[in-house]
Amino acid sequence: MELDSLYQEVILDHYKHPLNKELKSQFTAQVHHVNPSCGDEITLNVTIENQIVTSVSWDGVGCSISQASTSIASDLMIGKNLDQALVIVESFSDLMSSKGTKTGDEEILEDGVALAGVSKFPARIKCALLGWMAFKDAAIQSSKN
Ligand code: ZN
């Protein structure tokens, strides 16, 4: 798999120094998501108060794409309101289903655009989506509590 080298660096940096990768004991929802095709696994805790995502923390194992992507997603969601956060997830899913035809909106996805090239590799899309889908799941559960 070849990705743009600058983007490669962003991904590697998140992989080596993942953000929010320490589960917090307080949360309004916790989910565990796995990607059996690659062996990626994450547990993700979310706190949503008054429709604002006040905390996202996670722990997991897996490939660099899954771990970096979860780091990027977690950092992006903190401080957003629930609706905004779900729009960001949709924007990222849309990018991942673009088969390499889209570059992503950096204003919305920030470091997430570094993963744009993954959309050309069907086997890796689930790796990239894992953290985002886990967040979405947790956020929806949390808003129902
Ligand atoms: Zn993976």
PDB file of C-alpha atoms and ligand atoms in Angstrom:
ATOM      1  CA  MET A   1       0.000   0.000   0.000  1.00  0.00           C
ATOM      2  CA  GLU A   2       1.425   3.356  -1.000  1.00  0.00           C
ATOM      3  CA  LEU A   3       0.200   6.560   0.492  1.00  0.00           C
ATOM      4  CA  ASP A   4       1.476  10.065  -0.002  1.00  0.00           C
ATOM      5  CA  SER A   5       4.608  10.361   2.135  1.00  0.00           C
ATOM      6  CA  LEU A   6       3.426  13.417   4.069  1.00  0.00           C
ATOM      7  CA  TYR A   7       0.228  11.576   4.911  1.00  0.00           C
ATOM      8  CA  GLN A   8       2.246   8.501   5.773  1.00  0.00           C
ATOM      9  CA  GLU A   9       4.060  10.599   8.350  1.00  0.00           C
ATOM     10  CA  VAL A  10       0.824  11.895   9.908  1.00  0.00           C
ATOM     11  CA  ILE A  11      -0.446   8.326  10.229  1.00  0.00           C
ATOM     12  CA  LEU A  12       2.817   7.071  11.689  1.00  0.00           C
ATOM     13  CA  ASP A  13       2.904   9.911  14.161  1.00  0.00           C
ATOM     14  CA  HIS A  14      -0.598   9.103  15.432  1.00  0.00           C
ATOM     15  CA  TYR A  15       0.333   5.420  15.578  1.00  0.00           C
ATOM     16  CA  LYS A  16       3.461   6.071  17.634  1.00  0.00           C
ATOM     17  CA  HIS A  17       1.921   8.766  19.808  1.00  0.00           C
ATOM     18  CA  PRO A  18      -1.790   7.997  19.904  1.00  0.00           C
ATOM     19  CA  LEU A  19      -4.081  10.633  21.357  1.00  0.00           C
ATOM     20  CA  ASN A  20      -6.574   9.803  24.110  1.00  0.00           C
ATOM     21  CA  LYS A  21      -5.368   6.211  24.266  1.00  0.00           C
ATOM     22  CA  GLU A  22      -6.027   5.655  27.930  1.00  0.00           C
ATOM     23  CA  LEU A  23      -9.498   4.576  28.966  1.00  0.00           C
ATOM     24  CA  LYS A  24     -11.178   6.968  31.363  1.00  0.00           C
ATOM     25  CA  SER A  25     -13.162   5.421  34.163  1.00  0.00           C
ATOM     26  CA  GLN A  26     -16.031   7.881  33.710  1.00  0.00           C
ATOM     27  CA  PHE A  27     -18.154   7.578  30.575  1.00  0.00           C
ATOM     28  CA  THR A  28     -21.733   7.668  29.365  1.00  0.00           C
ATOM     29  CA  ALA A  29     -21.222   4.810  26.903  1.00  0.00           C
ATOM     30  CA  GLN A  30     -18.607   2.153  26.251  1.00  0.00           C
ATOM     31  CA  VAL A  31     -18.282   0.023  23.138  1.00  0.00           C
ATOM     32  CA  HIS A  32     -15.977  -2.719  21.944  1.00  0.00           C
ATOM     33  CA  HIS A  33     -15.478  -3.052  18.204  1.00  0.00           C
ATOM     34  CA  VAL A  34     -13.418  -5.565  16.278  1.00  0.00           C
ATOM     35  CA  ASN A  35     -12.292  -5.885  12.708  1.00  0.00           C
ATOM     36  CA  PRO A  36     -11.782  -9.645  12.363  1.00  0.00           C
ATOM     37  CA  SER A  37     -10.376  -9.447   8.846  1.00  0.00           C
ATOM     38  CA  CYS A  38      -7.268  -7.693  10.175  1.00  0.00           C
ATOM     39  CA  GLY A  39      -7.333  -8.456  13.905  1.00  0.00           C
ATOM     40  CA  ASP A  40      -7.925  -4.854  14.994  1.00  0.00           C
ATOM     41  CA  GLU A  41      -9.726  -4.398  18.274  1.00  0.00           C
ATOM     42  CA  ILE A  42     -10.689  -1.327  20.256  1.00  0.00           C
ATOM     43  CA  THR A  43     -12.617  -0.372  23.350  1.00  0.00           C
ATOM     44  CA  LEU A  44     -13.872   3.184  23.290  1.00  0.00           C
ATOM     45  CA  ASN A  45     -15.439   5.274  26.041  1.00  0.00           C
ATOM     46  CA  VAL A  46     -17.456   8.376  25.321  1.00  0.00           C
ATOM     47  CA  THR A  47     -18.904  11.015  27.584  1.00  0.00           C
ATOM     48  CA  ILE A  48     -21.651  13.212  26.205  1.00  0.00           C
ATOM     49  CA  GLU A  49     -23.145  15.869  28.436  1.00  0.00           C
ATOM     50  CA  ASN A  50     -25.817  18.304  27.281  1.00  0.00           C
ATOM     51  CA  GLN A  51     -25.289  17.106  23.685  1.00  0.00           C
ATOM     52  CA  ILE A  52     -21.572  17.943  23.841  1.00  0.00           C
ATOM     53  CA  VAL A  53     -18.863  15.302  23.461  1.00  0.00           C
ATOM     54  CA  THR A  54     -16.775  16.097  26.520  1.00  0.00           C
ATOM     55  CA  SER A  55     -14.523  13.059  26.430  1.00  0.00           C
ATOM     56  CA  VAL A  56     -13.426  10.246  24.129  1.00  0.00           C
ATOM     57  CA  SER A  57     -10.894   7.723  25.354  1.00  0.00           C
ATOM     58  CA  TRP A  58      -9.909   4.361  23.967  1.00  0.00           C
ATOM     59  CA  ASP A  59      -7.551   1.428  24.102  1.00  0.00           C
ATOM     60  CA  GLY A  60      -6.825  -1.167  21.510  1.00  0.00           C
ATOM     61  CA  VAL A  61      -4.512  -3.267  19.419  1.00  0.00           C
ATOM     62  CA  GLY A  62      -4.162  -3.632  15.694  1.00  0.00           C
ATOM     63  CA  CYS A  63      -2.540  -2.314  12.569  1.00  0.00           C
ATOM     64  CA  SER A  64      -1.150   1.193  12.208  1.00  0.00           C
ATOM     65  CA  ILE A  65      -4.115   2.332  10.117  1.00  0.00           C
ATOM     66  CA  SER A  66      -6.704   1.293  12.704  1.00  0.00           C
ATOM     67  CA  GLN A  67      -4.782   2.708  15.645  1.00  0.00           C
ATOM     68  CA  ALA A  68      -3.851   5.984  13.943  1.00  0.00           C
ATOM     69  CA  SER A  69      -7.370   6.432  12.643  1.00  0.00           C
ATOM     70  CA  THR A  70      -8.881   5.945  16.092  1.00  0.00           C
ATOM     71  CA  SER A  71      -6.414   8.465  17.513  1.00  0.00           C
ATOM     72  CA  ILE A  72      -7.414  10.994  14.842  1.00  0.00           C
ATOM     73  CA  ALA A  73     -11.144  10.375  15.326  1.00  0.00           C
ATOM     74  CA  SER A  74     -10.995  10.635  19.117  1.00  0.00           C
ATOM     75  CA  ASP A  75      -9.183  13.942  19.015  1.00  0.00           C
ATOM     76  CA  LEU A  76     -11.537  15.365  16.428  1.00  0.00           C
ATOM     77  CA  MET A  77     -14.725  14.568  18.355  1.00  0.00           C
ATOM     78  CA  ILE A  78     -13.854  16.070  21.717  1.00  0.00           C
ATOM     79  CA  GLY A  79     -15.621  19.392  22.210  1.00  0.00           C
ATOM     80  CA  LYS A  80     -18.017  18.930  19.283  1.00  0.00           C
ATOM     81  CA  ASN A  81     -21.741  18.800  19.740  1.00  0.00           C
ATOM     82  CA  LEU A  82     -23.348  15.471  18.962  1.00  0.00           C
ATOM     83  CA  ASP A  83     -24.823  16.559  15.623  1.00  0.00           C
ATOM     84  CA  GLN A  84     -21.524  18.005  14.420  1.00  0.00           C
ATOM     85  CA  ALA A  85     -19.694  14.870  15.517  1.00  0.00           C
ATOM     86  CA  LEU A  86     -22.053  12.653  13.526  1.00  0.00           C
ATOM     87  CA  VAL A  87     -21.644  14.869  10.456  1.00  0.00           C
ATOM     88  CA  ILE A  88     -17.872  14.403  10.750  1.00  0.00           C
ATOM     89  CA  VAL A  89     -18.294  10.620  10.930  1.00  0.00           C
ATOM     90  CA  GLU A  90     -20.500  10.723   7.814  1.00  0.00           C
ATOM     91  CA  SER A  91     -17.934  12.827   5.999  1.00  0.00           C
ATOM     92  CA  PHE A  92     -15.211  10.318   6.846  1.00  0.00           C
ATOM     93  CA  SER A  93     -17.347   7.313   5.774  1.00  0.00           C
ATOM     94  CA  ASP A  94     -18.072   9.107   2.529  1.00  0.00           C
ATOM     95  CA  LEU A  95     -14.338   9.619   1.993  1.00  0.00           C
ATOM     96  CA  MET A  96     -13.634   5.938   2.711  1.00  0.00           C
ATOM     97  CA  SER A  97     -16.209   4.840   0.144  1.00  0.00           C
ATOM     98  CA  SER A  98     -14.752   7.139  -2.541  1.00  0.00           C
ATOM     99  CA  LYS A  99     -12.291   4.560  -3.983  1.00  0.00           C
ATOM    100  CA  GLY A 100      -9.582   7.187  -4.083  1.00  0.00           C
ATOM    101  CA  THR A 101     -11.630   9.779  -5.976  1.00  0.00           C
ATOM    102  CA  LYS A 102     -11.929  12.202  -3.042  1.00  0.00           C
ATOM    103  CA  THR A 103      -9.291  13.928  -0.964  1.00  0.00           C
ATOM    104  CA  GLY A 104     -11.511  14.864   1.963  1.00  0.00           C
ATOM    105  CA  ASP A 105     -12.408  18.217   3.484  1.00  0.00           C
ATOM    106  CA  GLU A 106      -9.551  19.222   5.735  1.00  0.00           C
ATOM    107  CA  GLU A 107     -11.715  21.801   7.528  1.00  0.00           C
ATOM    108  CA  ILE A 108     -13.995  19.021   8.697  1.00  0.00           C
ATOM    109  CA  LEU A 109     -11.672  16.033   8.927  1.00  0.00           C
ATOM    110  CA  GLU A 110      -8.356  17.695   9.878  1.00  0.00           C
ATOM    111  CA  ASP A 111      -5.733  14.902  10.148  1.00  0.00           C
ATOM    112  CA  GLY A 112      -8.405  12.483   8.917  1.00  0.00           C
ATOM    113  CA  VAL A 113      -7.636  13.522   5.330  1.00  0.00           C
ATOM    114  CA  ALA A 114      -4.299  11.732   5.736  1.00  0.00           C
ATOM    115  CA  LEU A 115      -6.298   8.496   5.458  1.00  0.00           C
ATOM    116  CA  ALA A 116      -7.894   9.431   2.119  1.00  0.00           C
ATOM    117  CA  GLY A 117      -5.563   7.095   0.200  1.00  0.00           C
ATOM    118  CA  VAL A 118      -6.808   4.115   2.218  1.00  0.00           C
ATOM    119  CA  SER A 119     -10.073   4.286   0.258  1.00  0.00           C
ATOM    120  CA  LYS A 120      -8.213   2.765  -2.707  1.00  0.00           C
ATOM    121  CA  PHE A 121      -7.537  -0.406  -0.715  1.00  0.00           C
ATOM    122  CA  PRO A 122     -10.830  -2.187   0.024  1.00  0.00           C
ATOM    123  CA  ALA A 123      -9.162  -4.581   2.473  1.00  0.00           C
ATOM    124  CA  ARG A 124      -8.010  -1.703   4.659  1.00  0.00           C
ATOM    125  CA  ILE A 125     -11.134   0.464   4.701  1.00  0.00           C
ATOM    126  CA  LYS A 126     -12.521  -1.377   7.708  1.00  0.00           C
ATOM    127  CA  CYS A 127      -9.266  -0.708   9.560  1.00  0.00           C
ATOM    128  CA  ALA A 128      -9.649   3.012   8.937  1.00  0.00           C
ATOM    129  CA  LEU A 129     -13.349   3.062   9.817  1.00  0.00           C
ATOM    130  CA  LEU A 130     -13.106   1.064  13.044  1.00  0.00           C
ATOM    131  CA  GLY A 131     -12.631   3.961  15.477  1.00  0.00           C
ATOM    132  CA  TRP A 132     -15.149   6.175  13.729  1.00  0.00           C
ATOM    133  CA  MET A 133     -17.857   3.498  13.738  1.00  0.00           C
ATOM    134  CA  ALA A 134     -17.104   2.742  17.384  1.00  0.00           C
ATOM    135  CA  PHE A 135     -17.476   6.422  18.207  1.00  0.00           C
ATOM    136  CA  LYS A 136     -20.761   6.647  16.312  1.00  0.00           C
ATOM    137  CA  ASP A 137     -22.098   3.577  18.084  1.00  0.00           C
ATOM    138  CA  ALA A 138     -21.067   4.926  21.502  1.00  0.00           C
ATOM    139  CA  ALA A 139     -22.430   8.399  20.769  1.00  0.00           C
ATOM    140  CA  ILE A 140     -25.819   7.028  19.735  1.00  0.00           C
ATOM    141  CA  GLN A 141     -25.984   4.738  22.772  1.00  0.00           C
ATOM    142  CA  SER A 142     -24.984   7.608  24.984  1.00  0.00           C
ATOM    143  CA  SER A 143     -27.669   9.897  23.649  1.00  0.00           C
ATOM    144  CA  LYS A 144     -30.300   7.241  24.404  1.00  0.00           C
ATOM    145  CA  ASN A 145     -29.199   6.841  28.023  1.00  0.00           C
TER     146      ASN A 145
HETATM  147 ZN    ZN B   1      -6.215  -3.224  10.394  1.00  0.00          ZN
END
